[in-house]
Short mmCIF file of N, CA and C in Angstrom, two decimals:
data_model
loop_
_atom_site.label_atom_id
_atom_site.label_comp_id
_atom_site.label_asym_id
_atom_site.label_seq_id
_atom_site.Cartn_x
_atom_site.Cartn_y
_atom_site.Cartn_z
N ILE Q 1 12.98 -0.79 36.49
CA ILE Q 1 14.31 -0.52 35.60
C ILE Q 1 14.64 0.73 36.01
N VAL Q 2 13.90 1.88 36.01
CA VAL Q 2 13.93 3.28 36.57
C VAL Q 2 14.56 3.40 37.83
N SER Q 3 14.19 2.48 38.98
CA SER Q 3 14.72 2.59 40.28
C SER Q 3 16.08 2.11 40.24
N LYS Q 4 16.22 1.00 39.61
CA LYS Q 4 17.71 0.41 39.50
C LYS Q 4 18.63 1.24 38.75
N GLU Q 5 18.25 1.62 37.42
CA GLU Q 5 19.25 2.02 36.54
C GLU Q 5 18.95 3.45 36.04
N GLY Q 6 17.83 4.10 36.61
CA GLY Q 6 17.43 5.66 36.33
C GLY Q 6 16.74 5.64 35.17
N PHE Q 7 15.93 6.87 35.08
CA PHE Q 7 14.96 7.06 34.07
C PHE Q 7 15.50 7.01 32.67
N PHE Q 8 16.95 7.23 32.16
CA PHE Q 8 17.36 7.24 31.04
C PHE Q 8 17.48 5.85 30.73
N SER Q 9 17.40 4.93 31.48
CA SER Q 9 17.80 3.47 30.96
C SER Q 9 16.49 3.15 30.13
N LEU Q 10 15.38 3.70 29.99
CA LEU Q 10 14.32 3.43 29.53
C LEU Q 10 14.61 3.87 27.88
N TYR Q 11 15.63 4.59 27.77
CA TYR Q 11 15.95 4.82 26.40
C TYR Q 11 17.22 4.01 25.82
N LYS Q 12 17.53 3.09 26.51
CA LYS Q 12 18.70 1.99 25.82
C LYS Q 12 18.25 1.79 24.40
N GLY Q 13 19.26 1.96 23.92
CA GLY Q 13 19.28 1.50 22.21
C GLY Q 13 18.41 2.50 21.28
N LEU Q 14 18.26 3.56 21.90
CA LEU Q 14 17.54 4.50 21.20
C LEU Q 14 18.39 5.28 20.06
N THR Q 15 19.74 5.47 20.35
CA THR Q 15 20.69 6.07 19.29
C THR Q 15 20.59 4.94 18.21
N ALA Q 16 20.63 3.55 18.18
CA ALA Q 16 20.60 2.71 17.12
C ALA Q 16 19.19 3.01 16.49
N VAL Q 17 18.03 3.08 17.23
CA VAL Q 17 16.94 3.29 16.29
C VAL Q 17 16.71 4.60 15.77
N ALA Q 18 17.10 5.48 16.21
CA ALA Q 18 17.28 6.95 15.64
C ALA Q 18 18.12 6.97 14.47
N SER Q 19 19.19 6.59 14.53
CA SER Q 19 20.30 6.73 13.38
C SER Q 19 20.03 5.51 12.38
N GLY Q 20 19.19 4.56 12.81
CA GLY Q 20 18.58 3.78 11.64
C GLY Q 20 17.39 3.93 11.06
N ILE Q 21 16.45 4.80 11.53
CA ILE Q 21 15.15 5.10 11.06
C ILE Q 21 15.02 5.70 9.93
N VAL Q 22 15.94 6.71 9.67
CA VAL Q 22 15.94 7.49 8.49
C VAL Q 22 16.49 6.64 7.41
N PRO Q 23 17.75 6.22 7.43
CA PRO Q 23 18.19 5.43 6.15
C PRO Q 23 17.14 4.18 5.84
N LYS Q 24 16.66 3.82 6.98
CA LYS Q 24 15.93 2.50 6.63
C LYS Q 24 14.47 3.01 5.90
N MET Q 25 13.82 4.12 6.49
CA MET Q 25 12.88 4.53 5.77
C MET Q 25 13.16 4.70 4.10
N ALA Q 26 14.13 5.58 4.07
CA ALA Q 26 14.63 6.00 2.68
C ALA Q 26 14.80 4.80 1.72
N ILE Q 27 15.50 3.78 2.26
CA ILE Q 27 15.76 2.46 1.47
C ILE Q 27 14.54 2.07 1.28
N ARG Q 28 13.79 1.75 2.24
CA ARG Q 28 12.34 0.90 2.10
C ARG Q 28 11.57 1.68 1.06
N PHE Q 29 11.24 2.82 0.93
CA PHE Q 29 10.39 3.37 0.19
C PHE Q 29 11.08 3.59 -1.34
N TRP Q 30 12.27 3.77 -1.39
CA TRP Q 30 13.01 3.96 -2.72
C TRP Q 30 12.98 2.35 -3.18
N SER Q 31 13.29 1.47 -2.66
CA SER Q 31 13.37 0.08 -3.15
C SER Q 31 11.97 -0.32 -3.67
N PHE Q 32 11.10 -0.02 -2.77
CA PHE Q 32 9.66 -0.55 -3.14
C PHE Q 32 9.19 0.06 -4.39
N GLU Q 33 9.53 1.60 -4.68
CA GLU Q 33 8.91 2.05 -5.85
C GLU Q 33 9.92 1.35 -7.05
N THR Q 34 10.99 1.30 -6.71
CA THR Q 34 12.02 0.68 -7.87
C THR Q 34 11.58 -0.63 -8.12
N PHE Q 35 11.47 -1.46 -7.19
CA PHE Q 35 10.93 -2.81 -7.51
C PHE Q 35 9.42 -2.82 -8.26
N LYS Q 36 8.60 -1.94 -7.59
CA LYS Q 36 7.36 -1.84 -8.13
C LYS Q 36 7.49 -1.65 -9.74
N GLN Q 37 8.16 -0.40 -10.08
CA GLN Q 37 8.49 -0.13 -11.52
C GLN Q 37 9.11 -1.31 -12.25
N ILE Q 38 10.11 -2.07 -11.95
CA ILE Q 38 10.66 -2.96 -12.53
C ILE Q 38 9.58 -4.16 -12.80
N LEU Q 39 8.89 -4.52 -12.00
CA LEU Q 39 7.88 -5.58 -12.03
C LEU Q 39 6.60 -5.26 -12.76
N GLY Q 40 6.47 -3.80 -12.94
CA GLY Q 40 5.19 -3.40 -13.65
C GLY Q 40 4.19 -3.70 -12.61
N ALA Q 41 4.12 -3.41 -11.40
CA ALA Q 41 3.32 -3.72 -10.18
C ALA Q 41 2.01 -3.07 -10.18
N GLU Q 42 2.13 -1.96 -10.77
CA GLU Q 42 0.87 -0.75 -10.55
C GLU Q 42 -0.70 -1.40 -10.69
N GLY Q 43 -1.37 -1.56 -9.66
CA GLY Q 43 -2.62 -1.96 -9.89
C GLY Q 43 -2.68 -3.65 -9.80
N ASN Q 44 -1.54 -4.14 -9.43
CA ASN Q 44 -1.53 -5.68 -9.28
C ASN Q 44 -0.86 -6.20 -7.88
N HIS Q 45 -1.82 -6.66 -7.15
CA HIS Q 45 -1.79 -6.93 -5.70
C HIS Q 45 -0.70 -7.88 -5.42
N SER Q 46 -0.56 -8.97 -6.54
CA SER Q 46 0.66 -9.97 -6.18
C SER Q 46 1.84 -9.37 -6.47
N LEU Q 47 1.94 -8.60 -7.54
CA LEU Q 47 3.37 -7.88 -7.81
C LEU Q 47 3.64 -6.94 -6.67
N THR Q 48 2.66 -6.21 -6.52
CA THR Q 48 2.86 -5.24 -5.12
C THR Q 48 3.50 -5.96 -4.03
N PHE Q 49 2.97 -7.31 -3.74
CA PHE Q 49 3.39 -8.13 -2.53
C PHE Q 49 4.99 -8.21 -2.83
N VAL Q 50 5.39 -8.75 -3.94
CA VAL Q 50 6.58 -8.94 -4.50
C VAL Q 50 7.48 -7.78 -4.40
N ALA Q 51 7.04 -6.75 -4.72
CA ALA Q 51 7.82 -5.49 -4.55
C ALA Q 51 8.07 -5.19 -3.25
N GLY Q 52 6.94 -5.44 -2.40
CA GLY Q 52 7.31 -5.10 -0.92
C GLY Q 52 8.30 -6.16 -0.24
N ILE Q 53 8.33 -7.40 -0.53
CA ILE Q 53 9.19 -8.27 -0.15
C ILE Q 53 10.51 -7.79 -0.62
N GLY Q 54 10.66 -7.33 -1.80
CA GLY Q 54 12.04 -6.99 -2.29
C GLY Q 54 12.45 -5.60 -1.41
N ALA Q 55 11.61 -4.74 -1.01
CA ALA Q 55 11.84 -3.52 -0.17
C ALA Q 55 12.38 -3.98 1.16
N GLY Q 56 11.55 -4.98 1.87
CA GLY Q 56 11.89 -5.43 3.20
C GLY Q 56 13.12 -6.18 3.01
N VAL Q 57 13.45 -7.11 2.21
CA VAL Q 57 14.95 -7.77 2.18
C VAL Q 57 16.04 -6.64 1.91
N THR Q 58 15.83 -5.79 1.09
CA THR Q 58 16.80 -4.62 0.73
C THR Q 58 17.17 -3.87 2.14
N GLU Q 59 16.22 -3.53 2.76
CA GLU Q 59 16.37 -2.60 4.05
C GLU Q 59 16.96 -3.69 5.17
N ALA Q 60 16.59 -5.03 5.08
CA ALA Q 60 16.95 -5.77 6.20
C ALA Q 60 18.78 -5.99 5.98
N VAL Q 61 18.95 -6.38 4.77
CA VAL Q 61 20.43 -6.54 4.49
C VAL Q 61 21.13 -5.24 4.64
N LEU Q 62 20.78 -4.01 4.14
CA LEU Q 62 21.62 -2.82 4.34
C LEU Q 62 21.62 -2.05 5.62
N ILE Q 63 20.51 -2.26 6.25
CA ILE Q 63 20.07 -1.25 7.50
C ILE Q 63 19.81 -2.04 8.72
N VAL Q 64 18.84 -2.78 8.58
CA VAL Q 64 17.98 -3.27 9.87
C VAL Q 64 18.77 -4.28 10.50
N THR Q 65 19.38 -5.37 10.00
CA THR Q 65 20.13 -6.10 10.75
C THR Q 65 21.09 -5.61 11.31
N PRO Q 66 22.28 -4.86 10.90
CA PRO Q 66 23.54 -4.35 11.56
C PRO Q 66 22.95 -3.46 12.64
N PHE Q 67 21.98 -2.76 12.46
CA PHE Q 67 21.25 -1.73 13.46
C PHE Q 67 20.75 -2.29 14.71
N GLU Q 68 19.91 -3.42 14.42
CA GLU Q 68 19.34 -4.21 15.51
C GLU Q 68 20.19 -5.12 16.28
N VAL Q 69 21.27 -5.61 15.75
CA VAL Q 69 22.29 -6.28 16.49
C VAL Q 69 22.93 -5.24 17.44
N CYS Q 70 23.18 -4.17 17.09
CA CYS Q 70 23.77 -3.24 17.94
C CYS Q 70 22.62 -2.68 18.97
N LYS Q 71 21.36 -2.44 18.74
CA LYS Q 71 20.41 -1.89 19.84
C LYS Q 71 20.01 -3.06 20.72
N ILE Q 72 19.98 -4.66 20.19
CA ILE Q 72 19.67 -5.31 21.14
C ILE Q 72 20.90 -5.61 22.17
N ARG Q 73 22.11 -5.45 21.68
CA ARG Q 73 23.33 -5.45 22.47
C ARG Q 73 23.26 -4.48 23.49
N MET Q 74 22.88 -3.29 23.40
CA MET Q 74 22.97 -2.07 23.96
C MET Q 74 21.81 -2.38 25.05
N GLN Q 75 20.57 -2.96 24.73
CA GLN Q 75 19.35 -2.98 25.52
C GLN Q 75 19.66 -4.21 26.44
N GLY Q 76 20.36 -5.20 26.01
CA GLY Q 76 20.54 -6.36 26.78
C GLY Q 76 21.61 -6.44 27.60
N GLN Q 77 22.65 -5.50 27.77
CA GLN Q 77 23.74 -5.83 28.46
C GLN Q 77 23.52 -5.58 30.07
N PHE Q 78 22.63 -4.99 30.68
CA PHE Q 78 22.11 -5.11 32.01
C PHE Q 78 20.84 -5.70 32.16
N ASN Q 79 20.78 -6.59 33.21
CA ASN Q 79 19.33 -6.83 33.74
C ASN Q 79 19.40 -6.00 35.00
N SER Q 80 18.37 -5.39 35.07
CA SER Q 80 18.07 -4.28 36.12
C SER Q 80 18.20 -4.88 37.56
N VAL Q 81 17.93 -6.15 37.86
CA VAL Q 81 17.60 -6.74 39.06
C VAL Q 81 19.29 -7.11 39.51
N THR Q 82 19.93 -7.84 38.65
CA THR Q 82 21.18 -8.64 39.02
C THR Q 82 22.18 -8.11 38.80
N GLU Q 83 22.45 -6.90 37.89
CA GLU Q 83 23.86 -6.66 37.50
C GLU Q 83 23.99 -5.30 37.91
N PRO Q 84 25.17 -4.93 37.73
CA PRO Q 84 25.56 -3.47 38.45
C PRO Q 84 24.80 -2.43 37.52
N THR Q 85 24.58 -1.22 38.00
CA THR Q 85 24.02 -0.03 37.39
C THR Q 85 24.80 0.89 37.05
N ASP Q 86 26.20 0.90 37.36
CA ASP Q 86 27.22 1.89 37.22
C ASP Q 86 27.40 2.24 35.75
N PRO Q 87 26.99 3.44 34.97
CA PRO Q 87 27.04 3.43 33.56
C PRO Q 87 28.54 3.42 33.04
N SER Q 88 29.58 3.61 34.00
CA SER Q 88 30.92 3.60 33.50
C SER Q 88 31.42 1.88 33.19
N THR Q 89 30.37 1.09 33.63
CA THR Q 89 30.79 -0.49 33.51
C THR Q 89 30.22 -0.90 32.07
N ARG Q 90 29.43 0.09 31.45
CA ARG Q 90 28.59 -0.65 30.47
C ARG Q 90 29.63 -0.80 29.25
N LYS Q 91 29.35 -2.03 28.76
CA LYS Q 91 30.43 -2.46 27.63
C LYS Q 91 29.88 -1.73 26.06
N TYR Q 92 28.87 -1.33 26.00
CA TYR Q 92 28.10 -0.89 24.83
C TYR Q 92 27.62 0.62 25.20
N ARG Q 93 27.95 1.44 24.56
CA ARG Q 93 27.94 3.07 25.20
C ARG Q 93 26.71 3.58 24.02
N ASN Q 94 27.06 3.38 22.58
CA ASN Q 94 26.38 4.09 21.61
C ASN Q 94 26.34 3.17 20.22
N VAL Q 95 25.64 3.56 19.28
CA VAL Q 95 25.60 2.53 18.09
C VAL Q 95 27.02 2.32 17.34
N VAL Q 96 27.53 3.25 17.16
CA VAL Q 96 28.81 3.42 16.64
C VAL Q 96 30.17 2.50 17.23
N GLN Q 97 30.24 2.86 18.59
CA GLN Q 97 31.11 2.08 19.51
C GLN Q 97 30.68 0.70 19.63
N THR Q 98 29.21 0.34 19.77
CA THR Q 98 28.87 -0.82 19.55
C THR Q 98 29.16 -1.86 18.45
N ALA Q 99 28.83 -1.11 17.59
CA ALA Q 99 29.41 -1.74 16.04
C ALA Q 99 30.74 -2.17 16.01
N TYR Q 100 31.63 -1.10 16.40
CA TYR Q 100 32.98 -1.37 16.34
C TYR Q 100 33.53 -2.69 17.38
N THR Q 101 32.72 -2.55 18.57
CA THR Q 101 33.18 -3.49 19.50
C THR Q 101 32.84 -5.04 19.09
N VAL Q 102 31.54 -5.04 18.52
CA VAL Q 102 30.99 -6.40 18.01
C VAL Q 102 32.12 -6.87 16.77
N ALA Q 103 32.16 -5.94 15.85
CA ALA Q 103 33.19 -6.37 14.59
C ALA Q 103 34.64 -6.67 15.40
N ARG Q 104 35.11 -6.02 16.17
CA ARG Q 104 36.42 -6.19 16.71
C ARG Q 104 36.35 -7.60 17.33
N GLU Q 105 35.59 -7.81 18.29
CA GLU Q 105 35.56 -8.96 19.07
C GLU Q 105 34.99 -10.28 18.48
N GLU Q 106 34.09 -10.15 17.68
CA GLU Q 106 33.42 -11.13 16.85
C GLU Q 106 33.54 -11.22 15.44
N GLY Q 107 34.03 -10.29 14.88
CA GLY Q 107 34.24 -10.38 13.44
C GLY Q 107 33.08 -9.29 12.70
N VAL Q 108 33.31 -8.85 11.74
CA VAL Q 108 32.15 -8.01 10.97
C VAL Q 108 31.02 -8.62 10.74
N GLN Q 109 31.09 -10.05 10.56
CA GLN Q 109 29.89 -10.90 10.05
C GLN Q 109 29.06 -11.01 11.32
N ALA Q 110 29.27 -10.49 12.43
CA ALA Q 110 28.65 -10.79 13.72
C ALA Q 110 27.56 -9.61 13.70
N LEU Q 111 27.91 -8.58 12.74
CA LEU Q 111 26.89 -7.61 12.73
C LEU Q 111 25.60 -7.84 11.88
N TRP Q 112 25.63 -9.06 11.26
CA TRP Q 112 24.77 -9.65 10.47
C TRP Q 112 24.10 -10.93 10.79
N LYS Q 113 24.29 -11.11 12.21
CA LYS Q 113 23.78 -12.16 13.12
C LYS Q 113 22.32 -12.14 12.87
N GLY Q 114 21.85 -13.10 12.53
CA GLY Q 114 20.12 -13.14 12.43
C GLY Q 114 19.60 -12.81 11.08
N VAL Q 115 20.55 -12.54 10.05
CA VAL Q 115 20.13 -11.84 8.76
C VAL Q 115 19.00 -12.71 8.10
N GLY Q 116 19.19 -14.19 8.33
CA GLY Q 116 18.16 -14.92 7.62
C GLY Q 116 16.85 -14.57 8.00
N PRO Q 117 16.43 -14.75 9.51
CA PRO Q 117 15.09 -14.28 10.11
C PRO Q 117 14.76 -12.95 9.63
N THR Q 118 15.61 -11.99 9.86
CA THR Q 118 15.49 -10.53 9.44
C THR Q 118 15.03 -10.49 8.14
N LEU Q 119 15.68 -11.20 7.14
CA LEU Q 119 15.05 -11.08 5.80
C LEU Q 119 13.45 -11.52 5.67
N LEU Q 120 13.54 -12.61 6.30
CA LEU Q 120 11.98 -13.13 6.36
C LEU Q 120 11.06 -11.93 6.79
N ARG Q 121 11.45 -11.57 7.99
CA ARG Q 121 10.51 -10.84 8.87
C ARG Q 121 10.46 -9.33 8.05
N GLN Q 122 11.45 -8.90 7.48
CA GLN Q 122 11.14 -7.42 6.97
C GLN Q 122 10.57 -7.73 5.62
N GLY Q 123 10.94 -8.90 4.90
CA GLY Q 123 10.25 -9.07 3.82
C GLY Q 123 8.97 -9.33 3.68
N ILE Q 124 8.30 -10.50 4.72
CA ILE Q 124 6.88 -10.28 4.85
C ILE Q 124 6.15 -9.31 5.16
N ASN Q 125 6.88 -8.45 6.21
CA ASN Q 125 6.38 -7.26 6.85
C ASN Q 125 5.82 -6.39 5.84
N GLN Q 126 6.85 -6.04 4.99
CA GLN Q 126 6.73 -4.91 3.89
C GLN Q 126 5.93 -5.49 2.85
N GLY Q 127 5.86 -6.79 2.51
CA GLY Q 127 5.01 -7.26 1.29
C GLY Q 127 3.57 -7.30 2.07
N VAL Q 128 3.32 -7.45 3.20
CA VAL Q 128 1.96 -7.32 4.03
C VAL Q 128 1.49 -5.97 4.10
N ASN Q 129 2.58 -5.06 4.63
CA ASN Q 129 1.98 -3.81 4.59
C ASN Q 129 1.67 -3.08 3.26
N PHE Q 130 2.59 -3.17 2.29
CA PHE Q 130 2.21 -2.45 0.91
C PHE Q 130 1.08 -2.90 0.42
N THR Q 131 0.86 -4.12 0.31
CA THR Q 131 -0.08 -4.85 -0.21
C THR Q 131 -1.55 -4.49 0.26
N ALA Q 132 -1.43 -4.63 1.51
CA ALA Q 132 -2.93 -4.42 2.37
C ALA Q 132 -3.13 -3.12 2.01
N TYR Q 133 -2.18 -2.26 2.18
CA TYR Q 133 -2.27 -0.55 1.96
C TYR Q 133 -2.85 -0.12 0.61
N GLN Q 134 -2.25 -1.04 -0.43
CA GLN Q 134 -2.77 -0.65 -1.68
C GLN Q 134 -4.17 -1.30 -1.96
N ALA Q 135 -4.29 -2.55 -1.51
CA ALA Q 135 -5.69 -3.30 -1.60
C ALA Q 135 -6.76 -2.51 -1.02
N ILE Q 136 -6.49 -2.09 0.32
CA ILE Q 136 -7.77 -1.55 0.92
C ILE Q 136 -7.92 -0.10 0.47
N LYS Q 137 -6.79 0.58 0.28
CA LYS Q 137 -7.18 2.13 -0.59
C LYS Q 137 -7.72 1.82 -1.74
N THR Q 138 -7.48 1.28 -2.66
CA THR Q 138 -8.06 1.03 -4.05
C THR Q 138 -9.58 0.58 -3.90
N ARG Q 139 -9.78 -0.40 -2.98
CA ARG Q 139 -11.34 -0.85 -2.66
C ARG Q 139 -12.26 0.38 -1.87
N TRP Q 140 -11.69 1.05 -1.14
CA TRP Q 140 -12.18 2.20 -0.39
C TRP Q 140 -12.37 3.19 -1.32
N THR Q 141 -11.58 3.57 -2.42
CA THR Q 141 -11.87 4.57 -3.30
C THR Q 141 -12.93 4.00 -4.05
N GLU Q 142 -12.97 2.90 -4.59
CA GLU Q 142 -13.86 2.13 -5.47
C GLU Q 142 -15.40 2.34 -4.82
N LEU Q 143 -15.34 2.22 -3.62
CA LEU Q 143 -16.67 2.11 -2.96
C LEU Q 143 -17.25 3.58 -2.61
N SER Q 144 -16.19 4.39 -2.32
CA SER Q 144 -16.73 6.07 -2.02
C SER Q 144 -16.85 6.66 -3.25
N GLY Q 145 -16.15 6.48 -4.45
CA GLY Q 145 -16.27 7.02 -5.67
C GLY Q 145 -15.52 8.37 -5.54
N HIS Q 146 -14.78 8.72 -4.65
CA HIS Q 146 -14.02 10.02 -4.60
C HIS Q 146 -12.54 9.62 -3.98
N GLU Q 147 -11.59 10.57 -4.18
CA GLU Q 147 -10.35 10.46 -3.63
C GLU Q 147 -10.64 10.45 -1.93
N LEU Q 148 -9.69 9.72 -1.30
CA LEU Q 148 -9.64 9.63 0.26
C LEU Q 148 -9.10 10.72 0.88
N SER Q 149 -9.70 10.80 2.06
CA SER Q 149 -9.41 12.01 2.96
C SER Q 149 -8.07 11.68 3.71
N PHE Q 150 -7.59 12.63 4.40
CA PHE Q 150 -6.43 12.37 5.39
C PHE Q 150 -6.79 11.32 6.29
N TYR Q 151 -7.88 11.39 7.16
CA TYR Q 151 -8.17 10.51 8.14
C TYR Q 151 -8.34 9.04 7.59
N GLN Q 152 -8.93 8.98 6.21
CA GLN Q 152 -8.98 7.48 5.61
C GLN Q 152 -7.68 7.01 5.38
N HIS Q 153 -6.67 7.65 4.74
CA HIS Q 153 -5.37 7.42 4.54
C HIS Q 153 -4.74 6.91 5.84
N PHE Q 154 -4.87 7.74 6.85
CA PHE Q 154 -4.36 7.39 8.27
C PHE Q 154 -5.05 6.15 8.72
N LEU Q 155 -6.30 5.80 8.72
CA LEU Q 155 -6.89 4.71 9.20
C LEU Q 155 -6.40 3.42 8.25
N ILE Q 156 -6.20 3.55 7.03
CA ILE Q 156 -5.85 2.34 6.14
C ILE Q 156 -4.31 2.27 6.27
N GLY Q 157 -3.33 3.17 6.69
CA GLY Q 157 -2.09 3.15 7.10
C GLY Q 157 -1.82 2.53 8.32
N GLY Q 158 -2.80 2.50 9.33
CA GLY Q 158 -2.62 1.86 10.56
C GLY Q 158 -3.16 0.60 10.69
N VAL Q 159 -4.08 0.04 9.83
CA VAL Q 159 -4.44 -0.96 9.72
C VAL Q 159 -3.53 -2.09 8.94
N SER Q 160 -3.02 -1.51 7.67
CA SER Q 160 -1.96 -2.14 6.91
C SER Q 160 -0.68 -2.26 7.94
N GLY Q 161 -0.35 -1.28 8.49
CA GLY Q 161 0.92 -1.34 9.45
C GLY Q 161 0.78 -2.29 10.58
N ALA Q 162 -0.49 -2.65 11.07
CA ALA Q 162 -0.56 -3.68 12.10
C ALA Q 162 -0.48 -5.05 11.41
N LEU Q 163 -0.85 -5.45 10.40
CA LEU Q 163 -1.06 -6.54 9.70
C LEU Q 163 0.41 -7.12 9.63
N GLY Q 164 1.30 -6.54 9.24
CA GLY Q 164 2.73 -7.01 8.92
C GLY Q 164 3.55 -7.40 10.38
N PRO Q 165 3.44 -6.99 11.28
CA PRO Q 165 3.91 -7.46 12.54
C PRO Q 165 3.00 -8.57 13.02
N ILE Q 166 1.85 -8.89 12.70
CA ILE Q 166 1.12 -9.86 13.28
C ILE Q 166 1.68 -10.94 12.50
N ALA Q 167 1.81 -10.77 11.06
CA ALA Q 167 2.26 -12.03 10.11
C ALA Q 167 3.60 -12.33 10.64
N ASN Q 168 4.58 -11.57 11.25
CA ASN Q 168 5.91 -11.72 11.18
C ASN Q 168 6.55 -11.93 12.79
N CYS Q 169 5.62 -11.79 13.71
CA CYS Q 169 5.92 -11.98 15.03
C CYS Q 169 6.88 -13.11 15.45
N PRO Q 170 6.33 -14.31 14.97
CA PRO Q 170 7.35 -15.53 15.41
C PRO Q 170 8.79 -15.36 14.86
N LEU Q 171 9.02 -14.79 13.61
CA LEU Q 171 10.30 -14.58 13.24
C LEU Q 171 11.12 -13.41 13.98
N ASP Q 172 10.44 -12.63 14.56
CA ASP Q 172 11.06 -11.78 15.14
C ASP Q 172 11.70 -12.22 16.48
N VAL Q 173 10.96 -12.84 17.03
CA VAL Q 173 11.36 -13.79 18.10
C VAL Q 173 12.78 -14.65 18.05
N VAL Q 174 12.55 -15.19 17.06
CA VAL Q 174 14.00 -15.99 16.32
C VAL Q 174 15.07 -14.93 16.30
N LYS Q 175 14.87 -14.08 15.48
CA LYS Q 175 15.74 -13.13 15.02
C LYS Q 175 16.31 -12.46 16.25
N THR Q 176 15.61 -11.88 17.23
CA THR Q 176 16.09 -11.48 18.50
C THR Q 176 17.06 -12.21 19.33
N ARG Q 177 16.50 -13.38 19.43
CA ARG Q 177 17.51 -14.54 20.10
C ARG Q 177 18.76 -14.72 19.21
N MET Q 178 18.84 -14.73 18.36
CA MET Q 178 19.93 -15.09 17.49
C MET Q 178 20.93 -13.73 17.62
N GLN Q 179 20.36 -12.51 17.58
CA GLN Q 179 21.29 -11.31 17.49
C GLN Q 179 21.48 -11.07 18.98
N LYS Q 180 20.85 -11.41 20.01
CA LYS Q 180 21.34 -11.32 21.44
C LYS Q 180 22.54 -11.88 21.99
N GLN Q 181 22.63 -13.28 21.40
CA GLN Q 181 23.81 -14.06 21.85
C GLN Q 181 25.06 -13.69 21.35
N VAL Q 182 26.27 -13.86 22.39
CA VAL Q 182 27.38 -13.36 22.25
C VAL Q 182 28.10 -14.80 21.73
N ILE Q 183 28.86 -14.65 20.58
CA ILE Q 183 29.59 -16.07 20.24
C ILE Q 183 30.99 -16.10 20.95
N ILE Q 184 31.24 -17.09 21.45
CA ILE Q 184 32.49 -17.20 22.33
C ILE Q 184 33.24 -18.19 21.38
N PRO Q 185 34.48 -17.61 20.98
CA PRO Q 185 35.37 -18.67 20.11
C PRO Q 185 35.54 -20.04 20.66
N GLY Q 186 35.32 -20.92 19.80
CA GLY Q 186 35.71 -22.47 20.17
C GLY Q 186 34.38 -22.96 20.88
N GLN Q 187 33.32 -22.23 20.91
CA GLN Q 187 32.09 -22.87 21.48
C GLN Q 187 30.88 -22.67 20.51
N PRO Q 188 30.04 -23.70 20.55
CA PRO Q 188 28.92 -23.51 19.38
C PRO Q 188 28.04 -22.57 19.97
N PRO Q 189 27.35 -21.85 18.88
CA PRO Q 189 26.35 -20.87 19.36
C PRO Q 189 25.05 -21.78 20.01
N LYS Q 190 24.26 -21.21 20.68
CA LYS Q 190 23.15 -21.60 21.36
C LYS Q 190 22.16 -21.60 20.15
N TYR Q 191 22.01 -20.78 19.42
CA TYR Q 191 21.03 -20.53 18.04
C TYR Q 191 21.86 -20.33 17.12
N SER Q 192 21.53 -21.22 16.02
CA SER Q 192 22.32 -21.07 14.71
C SER Q 192 21.65 -21.04 13.56
N GLY Q 193 20.33 -20.94 13.70
CA GLY Q 193 19.43 -20.79 12.32
C GLY Q 193 18.21 -21.12 12.56
#
């Protein structure tokens, strides 16, 4: 990739990730706490899981799906072996221009391509992450008999953060293929659901 497209080609799609991560995290944690409060989930792992699913679904609809469509389009526009590397020939240059181009050429709804698998992926991911974190933290605190230290929270966060992607990887593959495809008017999409 670097030899054909240059060092900065390794950062394709970073604007979508960087501009999407802050609002995604804000919405994730706000909606998790909101759902947790509405459900009365404090100390209840089943309701914590439901609150996590709610947070994942909320972030999927509001932020994740449109930003990932843009990121995937930006990343996938060139194959470093077979396509030109001249930056002036890029169709997609940044997240805003990519969103505008996709909406103009395919309709605004194209920014939510793959929303179904994204809802499932984000919902499962956040349900598993928040539930695992709360359950492991509660149990470790009970066993140790004292408040957990920084490294223990760090370790629990790492373990719970790994469990979500393990649970939802197949959905991520389906979602990415749906989002990468370009819909050509009059032709059926290769992936439709």
